[in-house]
């Protein structure tokens, strides 16, 4: 997994049907890379999050084959 | 997922049989990387798109084992 | 696989239900990249570990679909 | 997918049994990275090809679990 | 796949149970990256090898869910 910080939210009205309805958050990783992750936890801007990537991200959704390759799986506790 | 911009279209007449018939679009990612993604949404040049990568991209196709590792899953709304 | 060194531990109280209860360790890879890996072996800070990445990391868990993309699979013997 | 150019062929007489018999081609990607891809299309040196990577590459082979993480899926038409 | 050269062997006495017993070899890729790959072929130091990465590497093992993301699949013939 990688650590990142939520920097905003993205909307995509025109989308494929199998994309889940959850929030798509812009996340900046520690090395500066920008990715977009699905957020099932209701995280907000500035929050430090734990992100999993690849096909395991899609496994969170049981009933659909979600085309998701990045998922927020936790909010990192402050030290 | 990653954000990219459509920069053109690519044709490959000589191709393997299991490659779906949809448009193969050239997409430039935010970090300058060039990738080629299958587009089921009819996106055009200059459009900002959301791209998923890896084996989940192939999961969009039900009836075939599509050899696709990048799929456009949404068109990003303008701010 | 890649080699890394454990640099600390991370807590995420707010987390998705399918995240296993094991320790989430901060691991610094040889090239300086920071990742977070699940540790089923009880490794400690400063220990050199062998990390596997991607969907095979999740395969370690039989009964749940763990959203894990990095797993410590061994502790590297000193020379 | 990524675009690359065929730069040669590689032989590996000592190999695992499940490696398919097709040609293993050296391919230089646009960013200079060198990879080796299995070629089911009979491409030649200097040809511009479309390469898919990861587990979907192995899905092309029905009867065996091919240990292939890169597959040429098309030859790119000249402009 | 990628090309690499065997630079040594690694031992991990403390390991998870599903890690296969084969040799874990240090392999230096062409771009200087260091990875560790499982070797079912008995390759030696200095040998040029072909390495497959990701979940297809684990597919080589039939009876266990091996937590392996890199596998040596061939030894490259000298020119």
Short mmCIF file of C-alpha atoms in Angstrom, two decimals:
data_model
loop_
_atom_site.label_atom_id
_atom_site.label_comp_id
_atom_site.label_asym_id
_atom_site.label_seq_id
_atom_site.Cartn_x
_atom_site.Cartn_y
_atom_site.Cartn_z
CA UNK A 1 0.00 0.00 0.00
CA UNK A 2 1.00 3.63 -0.24
CA UNK A 3 0.31 6.69 1.84
CA UNK A 4 -1.27 9.76 0.29
CA UNK A 5 -3.16 12.94 1.09
CA UNK A 6 -6.59 13.81 -0.27
CA UNK A 7 -6.40 16.98 -2.37
CA UNK A 8 -9.87 17.21 -3.83
CA UNK A 9 -12.73 15.44 -5.53
CA UNK A 10 -13.40 14.65 -9.15
CA UNK A 11 -16.70 14.25 -11.00
CA UNK A 12 -17.29 12.24 -14.13
CA UNK A 13 -20.91 12.46 -15.26
CA UNK A 14 -20.16 10.58 -18.49
CA UNK A 15 -18.96 7.23 -17.18
CA UNK A 16 -19.24 3.50 -17.76
CA UNK A 17 -22.12 1.75 -16.00
CA UNK A 18 -19.99 -0.47 -13.80
CA UNK A 19 -18.14 2.41 -12.10
CA UNK A 20 -19.42 2.43 -8.49
CA UNK A 21 -21.20 5.57 -7.22
CA UNK A 22 -18.71 6.37 -4.38
CA UNK A 23 -16.55 9.47 -4.30
CA UNK A 24 -13.56 9.65 -6.61
CA UNK A 25 -10.85 11.50 -4.69
CA UNK A 26 -7.67 13.09 -5.96
CA UNK A 27 -4.82 11.75 -3.84
CA UNK A 28 -1.24 12.97 -3.88
CA UNK A 29 1.21 10.23 -2.95
CA UNK A 30 4.36 10.85 -0.91
CA UNK A 31 6.52 10.96 -4.05
CA UNK A 32 4.33 13.61 -5.68
CA UNK A 33 2.42 11.25 -7.97
CA UNK A 34 -1.25 12.16 -8.46
CA UNK A 35 -3.75 9.33 -8.51
CA UNK A 36 -7.53 9.04 -8.26
CA UNK A 37 -8.91 6.55 -5.75
CA UNK A 38 -12.40 5.43 -4.87
CA UNK A 39 -13.30 6.30 -1.29
CA UNK A 40 -15.77 4.14 0.65
CA UNK A 41 -14.88 5.85 3.98
CA UNK A 42 -15.99 9.44 3.51
CA UNK A 43 -12.53 11.01 3.72
CA UNK A 44 -12.08 14.74 3.37
CA UNK A 45 -9.56 17.10 1.83
CA UNK A 46 -6.25 17.13 3.71
CA UNK A 47 -6.80 13.69 5.25
CA UNK A 48 -3.90 11.22 5.17
CA UNK A 49 -5.05 7.94 3.71
CA UNK A 50 -3.86 4.42 2.99
CA UNK A 51 -4.38 3.38 -0.64
CA UNK A 52 -4.29 -0.09 -2.16
CA UNK A 53 -3.73 -0.47 -5.89
CA UNK A 54 -4.35 -3.00 -8.62
CA UNK A 55 -6.96 -5.72 -8.95
CA UNK A 56 -7.41 -6.14 -5.18
CA UNK A 57 -9.02 -2.69 -5.12
CA UNK A 58 -11.86 -4.03 -7.28
CA UNK A 59 -12.36 -6.99 -4.96
CA UNK A 60 -14.02 -4.69 -2.42
CA UNK A 61 -17.15 -4.72 -4.57
CA UNK A 62 -18.97 -8.02 -4.41
CA UNK A 63 -21.83 -7.71 -6.79
CA UNK A 64 -20.21 -5.92 -9.71
CA UNK A 65 -16.95 -6.17 -11.61
CA UNK A 66 -15.83 -2.68 -10.64
CA UNK A 67 -13.20 -1.16 -12.99
CA UNK A 68 -11.31 0.25 -10.01
CA UNK A 69 -7.53 0.05 -9.60
CA UNK A 70 -7.13 2.27 -6.50
CA UNK A 71 -9.12 2.19 -3.26
CA UNK A 72 -8.80 4.07 0.01
CA UNK A 73 -8.74 1.36 2.70
CA UNK A 74 -7.97 3.43 5.79
CA UNK A 75 -7.42 6.86 7.25
CA UNK A 76 -4.01 7.11 8.88
CA UNK A 77 -4.07 7.99 12.59
CA UNK A 78 -2.12 11.08 13.57
CA UNK A 79 1.05 10.29 15.53
CA UNK B 1 -6.91 5.51 -11.57
CA UNK B 2 -5.07 8.23 -13.42
CA UNK B 3 -6.13 11.35 -15.28
CA UNK B 4 -5.10 11.84 -18.89
CA UNK B 5 -5.93 13.77 -22.04
CA UNK B 6 -6.84 12.17 -25.36
CA UNK B 7 -4.28 13.10 -28.00
CA UNK B 8 -5.33 10.98 -30.95
CA UNK B 9 -6.39 7.61 -32.21
CA UNK B 10 -4.41 4.57 -33.25
CA UNK B 11 -5.25 1.86 -35.77
CA UNK B 12 -3.94 -1.67 -35.79
CA UNK B 13 -5.31 -3.64 -38.72
CA UNK B 14 -3.06 -6.62 -37.96
CA UNK B 15 -4.24 -7.63 -34.50
CA UNK B 16 -5.07 -10.64 -32.38
CA UNK B 17 -8.66 -11.88 -32.58
CA UNK B 18 -9.57 -11.20 -28.97
CA UNK B 19 -8.81 -7.48 -29.14
CA UNK B 20 -12.21 -5.74 -28.88
CA UNK B 21 -13.34 -3.52 -31.78
CA UNK B 22 -13.60 -0.24 -29.78
CA UNK B 23 -11.41 2.79 -30.39
CA UNK B 24 -7.80 2.66 -29.22
CA UNK B 25 -6.97 6.18 -28.04
CA UNK B 26 -3.60 7.73 -27.37
CA UNK B 27 -3.75 9.25 -23.89
CA UNK B 28 -1.12 11.49 -22.32
CA UNK B 29 -1.06 11.16 -18.55
CA UNK B 30 -0.38 14.09 -16.20
CA UNK B 31 3.27 13.08 -15.80
CA UNK B 32 3.84 13.01 -19.56
CA UNK B 33 3.63 9.24 -19.98
CA UNK B 34 1.96 8.10 -23.21
CA UNK B 35 -0.40 5.15 -23.00
CA UNK B 36 -3.02 3.61 -25.26
CA UNK B 37 -6.44 2.92 -23.75
CA UNK B 38 -9.58 1.31 -25.07
CA UNK B 39 -12.48 3.76 -25.15
CA UNK B 40 -16.06 2.51 -24.75
CA UNK B 41 -17.42 6.08 -24.26
CA UNK B 42 -16.74 7.80 -27.55
CA UNK B 43 -14.26 10.37 -26.23
CA UNK B 44 -12.64 12.88 -28.55
CA UNK B 45 -9.27 14.55 -28.90
CA UNK B 46 -8.53 17.02 -26.10
CA UNK B 47 -11.00 15.41 -23.70
CA UNK B 48 -9.84 14.81 -20.10
CA UNK B 49 -10.45 11.22 -19.14
CA UNK B 50 -10.21 8.85 -16.20
CA UNK B 51 -8.22 5.70 -16.99
CA UNK B 52 -8.07 2.43 -15.07
CA UNK B 53 -5.13 0.09 -15.60
CA UNK B 54 -4.27 -3.56 -15.14
CA UNK B 55 -6.46 -6.64 -15.19
CA UNK B 56 -9.59 -4.78 -14.03
CA UNK B 57 -9.63 -3.03 -17.41
CA UNK B 58 -10.24 -6.40 -19.08
CA UNK B 59 -13.11 -7.18 -16.71
CA UNK B 60 -15.31 -4.70 -18.59
CA UNK B 61 -15.72 -7.28 -21.33
CA UNK B 62 -17.96 -10.15 -20.32
CA UNK B 63 -17.92 -12.53 -23.20
CA UNK B 64 -14.26 -12.48 -24.20
CA UNK B 65 -10.92 -12.55 -22.42
CA UNK B 66 -9.90 -9.12 -23.72
CA UNK B 67 -6.12 -8.49 -23.70
CA UNK B 68 -6.68 -4.94 -22.45
CA UNK B 69 -4.66 -3.34 -19.65
CA UNK B 70 -6.01 0.24 -19.91
CA UNK B 71 -9.63 1.38 -20.19
CA UNK B 72 -11.25 4.82 -20.21
CA UNK B 73 -13.95 4.66 -17.52
CA UNK B 74 -15.09 8.27 -17.42
CA UNK B 75 -14.83 11.72 -18.90
CA UNK B 76 -13.79 14.25 -16.27
CA UNK B 77 -16.27 17.11 -15.74
CA UNK B 78 -14.85 20.60 -16.20
CA UNK B 79 -14.50 22.51 -12.93
CA UNK C 1 9.94 -9.51 -4.79
CA UNK C 2 11.84 -6.60 -3.36
CA UNK C 3 14.02 -6.11 -0.31
CA UNK C 4 13.20 -3.44 2.24
CA UNK C 5 13.80 -2.36 5.81
CA UNK C 6 11.08 -1.86 8.40
CA UNK C 7 11.05 1.77 9.56
CA UNK C 8 7.97 1.89 11.76
CA UNK C 9 4.34 1.02 12.19
CA UNK C 10 1.17 2.71 11.06
CA UNK C 11 -2.28 2.73 12.62
CA UNK C 12 -5.56 3.29 10.84
CA UNK C 13 -8.50 3.16 13.22
CA UNK C 14 -10.94 4.25 10.53
CA UNK C 15 -10.63 1.45 8.00
CA UNK C 16 -12.68 -0.79 5.73
CA UNK C 17 -13.99 -3.99 7.28
CA UNK C 18 -12.05 -6.39 5.06
CA UNK C 19 -8.63 -5.03 6.03
CA UNK C 20 -6.99 -7.81 8.08
CA UNK C 21 -6.01 -7.04 11.71
CA UNK C 22 -2.23 -7.67 11.30
CA UNK C 23 0.43 -4.99 11.68
CA UNK C 24 0.81 -2.45 8.90
CA UNK C 25 4.53 -1.69 8.67
CA UNK C 26 6.29 1.16 6.95
CA UNK C 27 8.98 -0.35 4.74
CA UNK C 28 11.68 1.55 2.89
CA UNK C 29 12.76 -0.23 -0.28
CA UNK C 30 16.34 -0.25 -1.56
CA UNK C 31 15.63 2.56 -4.03
CA UNK C 32 14.22 4.81 -1.31
CA UNK C 33 10.54 4.20 -2.10
CA UNK C 34 8.28 4.08 0.97
CA UNK C 35 5.55 1.45 1.02
CA UNK C 36 3.24 -0.02 3.63
CA UNK C 37 3.07 -3.80 3.89
CA UNK C 38 1.02 -6.15 6.00
CA UNK C 39 3.21 -8.24 8.30
CA UNK C 40 2.12 -11.74 9.36
CA UNK C 41 5.59 -12.54 10.80
CA UNK C 42 6.01 -10.10 13.68
CA UNK C 43 8.94 -8.17 12.22
CA UNK C 44 10.46 -5.26 14.09
CA UNK C 45 11.95 -1.89 13.24
CA UNK C 46 15.29 -2.17 11.43
CA UNK C 47 14.62 -5.72 10.20
CA UNK C 48 15.41 -6.50 6.54
CA UNK C 49 12.40 -8.08 4.90
CA UNK C 50 11.27 -9.65 1.65
CA UNK C 51 8.10 -8.07 0.26
CA UNK C 52 5.76 -9.38 -2.42
CA UNK C 53 3.44 -6.96 -4.22
CA UNK C 54 0.22 -7.04 -6.19
CA UNK C 55 -2.71 -9.42 -6.08
CA UNK C 56 -0.63 -12.37 -4.85
CA UNK C 57 -0.23 -10.54 -1.52
CA UNK C 58 -3.99 -10.83 -0.98
CA UNK C 59 -3.91 -14.56 -1.71
CA UNK C 60 -2.33 -15.18 1.69
CA UNK C 61 -5.75 -14.66 3.27
CA UNK C 62 -8.08 -17.56 2.62
CA UNK C 63 -11.36 -16.56 4.14
CA UNK C 64 -11.60 -12.91 3.14
CA UNK C 65 -10.93 -10.86 0.04
CA UNK C 66 -8.20 -8.79 1.68
CA UNK C 67 -7.53 -5.43 -0.01
CA UNK C 68 -3.78 -5.92 0.42
CA UNK C 69 -1.21 -5.22 -2.32
CA UNK C 70 1.99 -5.69 -0.27
CA UNK C 71 2.88 -8.50 2.13
CA UNK C 72 6.04 -9.32 4.07
CA UNK C 73 6.81 -12.95 3.20
CA UNK C 74 10.17 -13.39 4.88
CA UNK C 75 12.87 -11.89 7.05
CA UNK C 76 16.20 -11.82 5.25
CA UNK C 77 19.00 -13.74 6.98
CA UNK C 78 22.11 -11.72 7.79
CA UNK C 79 25.10 -12.69 5.62
CA UNK D 1 -1.26 -0.60 -23.53
CA UNK D 2 2.01 0.85 -24.68
CA UNK D 3 3.63 1.42 -28.04
CA UNK D 4 7.02 -0.06 -28.81
CA UNK D 5 9.35 -1.03 -31.64
CA UNK D 6 10.70 -4.52 -32.21
CA UNK D 7 14.50 -4.51 -31.94
CA UNK D 8 15.35 -8.18 -32.13
CA UNK D 9 14.62 -11.68 -30.97
CA UNK D 10 15.73 -13.62 -27.93
CA UNK D 11 16.24 -17.34 -27.47
CA UNK D 12 16.04 -19.25 -24.22
CA UNK D 13 16.73 -22.94 -24.73
CA UNK D 14 16.71 -23.62 -20.99
CA UNK D 15 13.18 -22.62 -20.01
CA UNK D 16 10.25 -23.69 -17.89
CA UNK D 17 7.78 -26.09 -19.54
CA UNK D 18 4.79 -23.76 -19.50
CA UNK D 19 6.49 -21.02 -21.52
CA UNK D 20 4.68 -21.02 -24.91
CA UNK D 21 6.72 -21.75 -28.05
CA UNK D 22 6.07 -18.39 -29.81
CA UNK D 23 8.75 -15.81 -30.55
CA UNK D 24 10.13 -13.76 -27.69
CA UNK D 25 10.82 -10.31 -29.12
CA UNK D 26 12.89 -7.50 -27.69
CA UNK D 27 10.73 -4.37 -27.73
CA UNK D 28 11.88 -0.85 -26.97
CA UNK D 29 9.09 1.29 -25.54
CA UNK D 30 8.67 4.99 -26.30
CA UNK D 31 10.37 5.99 -23.04
CA UNK D 32 13.43 3.85 -23.78
CA UNK D 33 12.50 0.93 -21.52
CA UNK D 34 13.47 -2.49 -22.90
CA UNK D 35 10.97 -5.31 -22.44
CA UNK D 36 10.52 -8.78 -23.87
CA UNK D 37 7.09 -9.67 -25.24
CA UNK D 38 5.62 -12.83 -26.68
CA UNK D 39 4.57 -12.34 -30.30
CA UNK D 40 1.68 -14.36 -31.75
CA UNK D 41 1.51 -12.16 -34.90
CA UNK D 42 4.85 -12.76 -36.61
CA UNK D 43 6.17 -9.22 -36.27
CA UNK D 44 9.60 -8.29 -37.58
CA UNK D 45 12.45 -6.05 -36.53
CA UNK D 46 11.61 -2.34 -36.83
CA UNK D 47 7.85 -2.94 -36.68
CA UNK D 48 5.80 -0.66 -34.37
CA UNK D 49 3.66 -2.76 -32.08
CA UNK D 50 1.00 -2.47 -29.42
CA UNK D 51 1.89 -4.31 -26.21
CA UNK D 52 -0.36 -5.31 -23.31
CA UNK D 53 1.19 -6.05 -19.92
CA UNK D 54 0.34 -7.94 -16.77
CA UNK D 55 -1.90 -10.92 -16.18
CA UNK D 56 -4.16 -10.18 -19.17
CA UNK D 57 -1.22 -11.09 -21.43
CA UNK D 58 -1.37 -14.65 -20.09
CA UNK D 59 -5.10 -14.85 -20.75
CA UNK D 60 -4.41 -15.20 -24.48
CA UNK D 61 -3.43 -18.82 -23.88
CA UNK D 62 -6.41 -21.01 -23.12
CA UNK D 63 -5.00 -24.40 -22.40
CA UNK D 64 -1.96 -23.54 -20.31
CA UNK D 65 -1.17 -21.17 -17.45
CA UNK D 66 1.40 -19.23 -19.46
CA UNK D 67 3.93 -17.30 -17.35
CA UNK D 68 3.71 -14.33 -19.71
CA UNK D 69 3.43 -10.71 -18.57
CA UNK D 70 3.81 -8.97 -21.95
CA UNK D 71 2.07 -9.79 -25.25
CA UNK D 72 2.08 -8.10 -28.65
CA UNK D 73 -1.60 -7.62 -29.52
CA UNK D 74 -1.34 -5.55 -32.68
CA UNK D 75 0.91 -3.99 -35.27
CA UNK D 76 0.39 -0.25 -35.47
CA UNK D 77 -0.71 1.06 -38.88
CA UNK D 78 1.53 3.71 -40.42
CA UNK D 79 -0.10 7.17 -40.48
CA UNK E 1 9.16 -9.87 -19.34
CA UNK E 2 12.47 -8.31 -18.47
CA UNK E 3 16.08 -9.38 -18.80
CA UNK E 4 18.33 -9.53 -15.77
CA UNK E 5 21.54 -11.00 -14.42
CA UNK E 6 21.79 -13.20 -11.36
CA UNK E 7 23.98 -11.53 -8.73
CA UNK E 8 23.58 -13.82 -5.75
CA UNK E 9 21.25 -15.77 -3.53
CA UNK E 10 19.18 -14.78 -0.54
CA UNK E 11 18.07 -16.82 2.45
CA UNK E 12 15.05 -16.20 4.62
CA UNK E 13 14.76 -18.74 7.41
CA UNK E 14 11.84 -16.89 9.01
CA UNK E 15 9.21 -17.01 6.27
CA UNK E 16 5.53 -17.61 5.67
CA UNK E 17 4.49 -21.21 5.11
CA UNK E 18 3.27 -20.78 1.55
CA UNK E 19 6.60 -19.51 0.22
CA UNK E 20 7.91 -22.30 -2.04
CA UNK E 21 11.25 -23.93 -1.17
CA UNK E 22 13.09 -22.99 -4.41
CA UNK E 23 16.07 -20.64 -4.56
CA UNK E 24 15.46 -16.93 -4.13
CA UNK E 25 17.92 -15.19 -6.43
CA UNK E 26 19.01 -11.58 -6.48
CA UNK E 27 18.60 -10.33 -10.04
CA UNK E 28 19.80 -7.00 -11.39
CA UNK E 29 17.64 -5.76 -14.26
CA UNK E 30 19.02 -3.88 -17.26
CA UNK E 31 18.02 -0.50 -15.78
CA UNK E 32 19.85 -1.21 -12.53
CA UNK E 33 16.78 -2.18 -10.49
CA UNK E 34 17.38 -4.98 -7.97
CA UNK E 35 14.66 -7.60 -7.60
CA UNK E 36 14.40 -11.03 -6.02
CA UNK E 37 12.98 -13.83 -8.16
CA UNK E 38 12.17 -17.44 -7.48
CA UNK E 39 14.27 -19.77 -9.63
CA UNK E 40 12.92 -23.17 -10.67
CA UNK E 41 15.73 -23.68 -13.23
CA UNK E 42 18.89 -23.84 -11.14
CA UNK E 43 20.51 -20.69 -12.52
CA UNK E 44 23.88 -19.52 -11.24
CA UNK E 45 25.56 -16.23 -10.51
CA UNK E 46 26.33 -14.23 -13.65
CA UNK E 47 23.69 -16.01 -15.73
CA UNK E 48 21.40 -13.85 -17.92
CA UNK E 49 17.81 -14.70 -17.23
CA UNK E 50 14.28 -13.91 -18.39
CA UNK E 51 11.99 -12.82 -15.55
CA UNK E 52 8.20 -12.61 -15.51
CA UNK E 53 6.49 -10.42 -12.89
CA UNK E 54 3.12 -10.09 -11.22
CA UNK E 55 0.42 -12.64 -10.54
CA UNK E 56 1.39 -14.87 -13.49
CA UNK E 57 4.59 -15.73 -11.61
CA UNK E 58 2.49 -17.39 -8.89
CA UNK E 59 0.58 -19.41 -11.49
CA UNK E 60 3.62 -21.67 -11.94
CA UNK E 61 2.74 -23.38 -8.66
CA UNK E 62 -0.30 -25.60 -8.96
CA UNK E 63 -0.93 -26.90 -5.50
CA UNK E 64 -0.31 -23.81 -3.38
CA UNK E 65 -1.19 -20.12 -3.56
CA UNK E 66 2.45 -19.03 -3.76
CA UNK E 67 3.06 -15.41 -2.70
CA UNK E 68 5.50 -14.93 -5.58
CA UNK E 69 5.54 -11.87 -7.87
CA UNK E 70 8.74 -12.63 -9.83
CA UNK E 71 9.81 -15.91 -11.47
CA UNK E 72 12.76 -16.84 -13.65
CA UNK E 73 11.23 -18.50 -16.73
CA UNK E 74 14.29 -18.95 -18.90
CA UNK E 75 18.02 -18.60 -19.24
CA UNK E 76 18.93 -16.37 -22.18
CA UNK E 77 21.09 -18.01 -24.85
CA UNK E 78 24.38 -16.27 -25.60
CA UNK E 79 24.40 -14.58 -29.02
#
